[in-house]
Short mmCIF file of C-alpha atoms in Angstrom, two decimals:
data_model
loop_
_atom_site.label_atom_id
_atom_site.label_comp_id
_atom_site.label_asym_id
_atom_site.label_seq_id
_atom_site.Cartn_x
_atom_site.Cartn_y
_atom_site.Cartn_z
CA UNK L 221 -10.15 183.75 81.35
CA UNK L 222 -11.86 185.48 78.67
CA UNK L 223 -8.59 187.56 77.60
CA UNK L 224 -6.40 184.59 77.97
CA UNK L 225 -9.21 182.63 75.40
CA UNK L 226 -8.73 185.84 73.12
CA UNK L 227 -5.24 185.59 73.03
CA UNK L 228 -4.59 181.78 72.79
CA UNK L 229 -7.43 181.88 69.59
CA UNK L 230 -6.16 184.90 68.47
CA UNK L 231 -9.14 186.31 68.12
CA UNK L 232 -7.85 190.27 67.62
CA UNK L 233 -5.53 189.25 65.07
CA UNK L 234 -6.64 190.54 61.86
CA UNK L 235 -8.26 187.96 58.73
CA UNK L 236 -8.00 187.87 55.95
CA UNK L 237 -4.22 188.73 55.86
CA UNK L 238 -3.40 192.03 53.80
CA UNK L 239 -0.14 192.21 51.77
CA UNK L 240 1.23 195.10 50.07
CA UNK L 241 3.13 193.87 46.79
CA UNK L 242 5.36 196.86 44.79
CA UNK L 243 7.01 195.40 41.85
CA UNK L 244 7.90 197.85 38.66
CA UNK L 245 6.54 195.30 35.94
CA UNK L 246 2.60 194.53 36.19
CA UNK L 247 2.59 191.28 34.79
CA UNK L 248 4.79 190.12 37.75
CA UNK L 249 2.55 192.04 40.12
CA UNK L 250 -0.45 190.39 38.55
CA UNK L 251 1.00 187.07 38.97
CA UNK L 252 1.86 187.36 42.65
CA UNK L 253 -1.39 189.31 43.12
CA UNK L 254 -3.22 186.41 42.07
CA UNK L 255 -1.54 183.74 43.51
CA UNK L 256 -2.29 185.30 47.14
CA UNK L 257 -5.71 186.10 46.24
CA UNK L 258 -6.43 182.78 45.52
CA UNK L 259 -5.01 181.44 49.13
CA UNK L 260 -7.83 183.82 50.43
CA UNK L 261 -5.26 186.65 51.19
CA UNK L 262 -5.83 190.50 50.25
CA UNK L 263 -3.07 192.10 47.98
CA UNK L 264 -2.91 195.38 47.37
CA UNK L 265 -0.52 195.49 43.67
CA UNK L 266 1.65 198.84 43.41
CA UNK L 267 3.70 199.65 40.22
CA UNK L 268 5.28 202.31 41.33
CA UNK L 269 7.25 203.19 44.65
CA UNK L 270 6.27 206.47 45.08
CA UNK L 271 2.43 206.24 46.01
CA UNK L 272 3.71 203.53 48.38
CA UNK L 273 3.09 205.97 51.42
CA UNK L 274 -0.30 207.51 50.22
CA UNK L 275 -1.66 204.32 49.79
CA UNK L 276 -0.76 203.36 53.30
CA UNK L 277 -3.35 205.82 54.73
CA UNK L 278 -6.06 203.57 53.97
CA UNK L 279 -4.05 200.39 53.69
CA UNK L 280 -2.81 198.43 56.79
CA UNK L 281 -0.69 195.35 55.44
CA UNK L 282 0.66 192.24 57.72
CA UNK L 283 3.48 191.97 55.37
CA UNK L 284 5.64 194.14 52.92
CA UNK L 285 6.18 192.45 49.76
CA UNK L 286 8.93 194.01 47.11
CA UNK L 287 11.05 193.73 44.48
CA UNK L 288 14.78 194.19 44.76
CA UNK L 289 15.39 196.28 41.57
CA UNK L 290 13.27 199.48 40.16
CA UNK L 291 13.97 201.97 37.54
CA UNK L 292 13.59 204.93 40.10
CA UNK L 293 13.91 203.63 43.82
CA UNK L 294 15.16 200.67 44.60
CA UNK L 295 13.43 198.20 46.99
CA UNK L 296 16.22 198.84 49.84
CA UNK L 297 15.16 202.37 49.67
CA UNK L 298 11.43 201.87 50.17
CA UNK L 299 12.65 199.10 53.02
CA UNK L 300 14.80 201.90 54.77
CA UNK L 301 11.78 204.60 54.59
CA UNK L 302 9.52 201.98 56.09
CA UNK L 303 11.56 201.03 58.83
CA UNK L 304 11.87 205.11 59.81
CA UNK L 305 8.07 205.05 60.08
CA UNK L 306 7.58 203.43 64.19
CA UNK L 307 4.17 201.81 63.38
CA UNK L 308 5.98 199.84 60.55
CA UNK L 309 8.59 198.56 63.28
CA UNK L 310 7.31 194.70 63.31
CA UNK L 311 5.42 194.91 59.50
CA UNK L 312 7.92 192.17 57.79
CA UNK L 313 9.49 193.52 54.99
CA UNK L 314 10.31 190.40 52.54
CA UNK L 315 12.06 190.96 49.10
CA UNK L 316 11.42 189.04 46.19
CA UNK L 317 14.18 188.82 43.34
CA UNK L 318 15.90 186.57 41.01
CA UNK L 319 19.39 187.79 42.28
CA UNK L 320 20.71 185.08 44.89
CA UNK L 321 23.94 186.54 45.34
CA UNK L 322 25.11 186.46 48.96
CA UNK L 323 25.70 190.25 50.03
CA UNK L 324 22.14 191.15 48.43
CA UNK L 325 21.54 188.95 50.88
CA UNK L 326 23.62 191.15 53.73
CA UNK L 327 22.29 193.89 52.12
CA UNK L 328 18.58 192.81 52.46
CA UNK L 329 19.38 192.22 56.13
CA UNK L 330 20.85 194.81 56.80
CA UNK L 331 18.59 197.71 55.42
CA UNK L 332 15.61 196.12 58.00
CA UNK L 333 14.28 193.88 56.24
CA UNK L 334 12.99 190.52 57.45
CA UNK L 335 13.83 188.00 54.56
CA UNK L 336 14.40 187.86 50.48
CA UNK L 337 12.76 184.91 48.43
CA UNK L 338 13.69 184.06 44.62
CA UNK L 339 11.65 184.62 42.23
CA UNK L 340 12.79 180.93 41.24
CA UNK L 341 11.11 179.03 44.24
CA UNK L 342 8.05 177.28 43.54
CA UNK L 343 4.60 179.46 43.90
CA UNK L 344 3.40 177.54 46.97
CA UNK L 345 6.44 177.15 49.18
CA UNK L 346 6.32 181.19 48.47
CA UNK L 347 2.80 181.01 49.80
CA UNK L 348 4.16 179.14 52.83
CA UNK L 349 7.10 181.47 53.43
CA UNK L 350 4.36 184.55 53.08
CA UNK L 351 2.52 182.92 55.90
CA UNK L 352 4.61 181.80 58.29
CA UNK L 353 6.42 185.45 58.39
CA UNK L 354 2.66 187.12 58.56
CA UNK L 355 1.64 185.31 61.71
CA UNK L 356 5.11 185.60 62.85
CA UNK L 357 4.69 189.58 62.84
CA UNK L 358 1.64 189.47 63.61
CA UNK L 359 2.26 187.70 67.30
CA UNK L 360 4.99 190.07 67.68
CA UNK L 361 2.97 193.66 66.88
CA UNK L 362 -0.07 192.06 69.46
CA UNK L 363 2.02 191.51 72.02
CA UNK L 364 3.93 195.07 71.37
CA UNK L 365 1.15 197.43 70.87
CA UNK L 366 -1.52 195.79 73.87
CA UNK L 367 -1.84 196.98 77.26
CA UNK L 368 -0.20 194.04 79.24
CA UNK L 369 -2.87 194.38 82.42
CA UNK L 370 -6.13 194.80 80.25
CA UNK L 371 -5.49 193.07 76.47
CA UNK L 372 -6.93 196.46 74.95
CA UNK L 373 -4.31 198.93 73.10
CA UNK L 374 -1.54 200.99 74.86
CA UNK L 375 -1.52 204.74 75.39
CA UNK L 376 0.61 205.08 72.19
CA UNK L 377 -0.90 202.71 69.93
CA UNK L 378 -4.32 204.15 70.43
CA UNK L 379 -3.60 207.85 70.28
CA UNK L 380 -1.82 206.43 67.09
CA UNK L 381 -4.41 204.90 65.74
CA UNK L 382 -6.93 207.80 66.47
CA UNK L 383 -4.86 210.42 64.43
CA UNK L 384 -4.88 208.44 61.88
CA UNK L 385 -8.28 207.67 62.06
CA UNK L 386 -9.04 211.76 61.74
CA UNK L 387 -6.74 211.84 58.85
CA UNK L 388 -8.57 209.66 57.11
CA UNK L 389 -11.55 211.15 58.42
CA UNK L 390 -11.28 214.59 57.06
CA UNK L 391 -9.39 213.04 53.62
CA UNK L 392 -12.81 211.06 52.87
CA UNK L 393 -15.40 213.64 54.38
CA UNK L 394 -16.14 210.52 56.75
CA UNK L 395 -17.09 211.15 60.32
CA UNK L 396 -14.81 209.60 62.98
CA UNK L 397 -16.16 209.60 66.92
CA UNK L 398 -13.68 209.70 69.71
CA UNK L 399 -14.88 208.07 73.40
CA UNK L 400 -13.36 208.62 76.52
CA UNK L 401 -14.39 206.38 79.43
CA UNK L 402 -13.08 207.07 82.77
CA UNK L 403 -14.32 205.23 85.80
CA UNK L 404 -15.75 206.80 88.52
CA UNK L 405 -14.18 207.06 92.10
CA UNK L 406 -11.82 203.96 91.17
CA UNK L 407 -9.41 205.35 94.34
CA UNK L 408 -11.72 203.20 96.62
CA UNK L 409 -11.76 200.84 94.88
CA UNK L 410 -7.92 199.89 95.45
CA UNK L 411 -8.12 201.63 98.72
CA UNK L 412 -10.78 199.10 99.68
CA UNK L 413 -10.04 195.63 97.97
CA UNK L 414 -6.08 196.91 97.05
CA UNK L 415 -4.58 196.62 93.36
CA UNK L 416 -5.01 193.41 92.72
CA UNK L 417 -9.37 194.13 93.35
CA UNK L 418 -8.59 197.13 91.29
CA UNK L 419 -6.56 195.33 88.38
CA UNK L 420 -9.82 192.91 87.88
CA UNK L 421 -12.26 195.43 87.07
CA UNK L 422 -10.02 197.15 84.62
CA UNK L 423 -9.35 193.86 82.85
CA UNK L 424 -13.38 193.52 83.08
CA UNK L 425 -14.45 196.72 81.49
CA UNK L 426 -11.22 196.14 78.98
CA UNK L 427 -12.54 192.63 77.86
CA UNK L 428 -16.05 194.41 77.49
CA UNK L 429 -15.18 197.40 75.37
CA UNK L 430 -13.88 194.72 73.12
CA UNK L 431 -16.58 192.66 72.82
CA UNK L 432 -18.76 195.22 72.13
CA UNK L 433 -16.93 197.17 69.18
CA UNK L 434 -17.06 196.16 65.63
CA UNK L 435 -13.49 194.84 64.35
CA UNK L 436 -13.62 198.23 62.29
CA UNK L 437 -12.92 200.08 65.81
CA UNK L 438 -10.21 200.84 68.61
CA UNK L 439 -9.93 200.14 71.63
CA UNK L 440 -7.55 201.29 74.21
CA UNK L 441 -6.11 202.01 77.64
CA UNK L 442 -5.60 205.83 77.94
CA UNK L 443 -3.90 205.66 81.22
CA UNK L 444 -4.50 204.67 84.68
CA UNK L 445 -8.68 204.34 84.72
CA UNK L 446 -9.03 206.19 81.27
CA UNK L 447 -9.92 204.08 78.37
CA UNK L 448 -10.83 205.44 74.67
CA UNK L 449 -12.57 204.06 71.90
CA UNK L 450 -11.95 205.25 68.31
CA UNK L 451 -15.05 204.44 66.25
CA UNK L 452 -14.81 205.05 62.53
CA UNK L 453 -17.55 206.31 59.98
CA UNK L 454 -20.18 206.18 62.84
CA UNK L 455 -23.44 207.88 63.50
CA UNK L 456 -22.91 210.16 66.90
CA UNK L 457 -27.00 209.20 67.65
CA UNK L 458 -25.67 205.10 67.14
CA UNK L 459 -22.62 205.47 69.45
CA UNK L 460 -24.29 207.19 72.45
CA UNK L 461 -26.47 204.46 72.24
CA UNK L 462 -23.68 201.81 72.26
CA UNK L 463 -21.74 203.78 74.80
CA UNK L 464 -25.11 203.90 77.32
CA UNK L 465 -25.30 199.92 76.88
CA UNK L 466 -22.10 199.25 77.77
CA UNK L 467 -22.15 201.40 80.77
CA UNK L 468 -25.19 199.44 81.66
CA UNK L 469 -23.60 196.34 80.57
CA UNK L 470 -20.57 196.80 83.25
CA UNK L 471 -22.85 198.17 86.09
CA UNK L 472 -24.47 194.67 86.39
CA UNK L 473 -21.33 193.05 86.94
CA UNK L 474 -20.56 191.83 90.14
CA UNK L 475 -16.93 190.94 91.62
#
């Protein structure tokens, strides 16, 4: 019930939503910047295509915002380099430019991108475009990078998401604390009560671990029993704690 409730409410989707907006000329980046901002929406503004892929390290955007023609690299470029990086797979690319011809169109399309908006259309149908491909992508990456049994991350997504985590880590002198969990004699279990017994408790201690995390964290299925939790910029003394009250926490549950 209580994943079903998380999913219907969307409750791990991320808010506010976080654009990333490259466009050569600042004024135009300004103006889109602020025009986003002010529907409550983060925008991180980049003028040149280049630091596109540093910034990323720290950056996580629901949507790829860009402009069709720069002096250096063009916007299909930076759509084709995204689309090579696998945790940018169902990110939404959308172009904006003034050029309505039909193959930039195909070309758009075709180079992975998701949609292209003029530069013409009025500021809050852009909005409303924005939007409706962010939750869009957003459904779509949930339902791709989750465990399907326990709601929490999949293998890949979470060892993802925990080498990044020490990249980041040793780039800001930050600490980063890895958890493994792995549940005790959980053979009897399914010998005793059979998968489906066995399948509850995982989807118990899943639900758990995310309750008890801050949004800032990870959490994910490592495999079979195994679950890991990727806390960032934590205090080791603070997370033994934590870890020690949710093992406490599941021992009084009953099924």
């Amino acid at each position: 019930l209580v994943s079903k409730i998380r999913k219907n409410f969307k409750i791990d989707l991320t808010r506010p939503y976080r654009i990333l907006l490259l466009d050569d000329q600042a004024s135009v980046g300004i103006f889109y910047k602020t025009l986003l901002e002010n529907e409550g929406v983060e925008v991180l503004a980049i003028h040149q295509a280049e630091k596109i892929m540093t910034e990323l390290d720290a950056f996580h955007p629901d949507v790829f915002l860009l402009d069709m023609h720069m002096p250096d690299v063009s916007g299909i470029e930076v759509a084709k380099l995204l689309r090579q990086q696998a945790k940018y797979d169902y990110v939404p690319i959308i172009f904006l430019s003034a050029d309505e011809d039909v193959d930039t169109k195909l070309e758009v399309l075709q180079c992975g991108a998701d949609d292209i908006i003029s530069k013409n259309t009025a500021p809050n149908v852009i909005v409303q475009q924005i939007d409706s491909r962010i939750q869009r992508g957003q459904e779509i990456r949930y339902i791709a990078s989750r465990d399907s049994l326990t709601g929490v991350l999949n293998h890949g997504q979470i060892m993802d998401a925990a080498a990044h985590a020490l990249r980041l880590s040793a780039r800001q002198e930050k600490p980063t604390i890895i958890v493994m969990i792995d549940l005790d004699n959980f053979k009897m279990v399914n010998d005793k009560y059979g998968h489906l017994g066995g399948d509850k408790v995982l989807i118990s201690l899943g639900q758990l671990l995310l309750q008890s995390v801050r949004d800032t964290d990870y959490v994910g299925r490592y495999g079979g029993e195994e679950f890991m939790i990727v806390f960032n910029n934590s205090d080791m003394a603070v997370i033994a704690k934590k870890i020690n009250s949710i093992r406490r926490a599941f021992h009084h549950i009953e099924y």
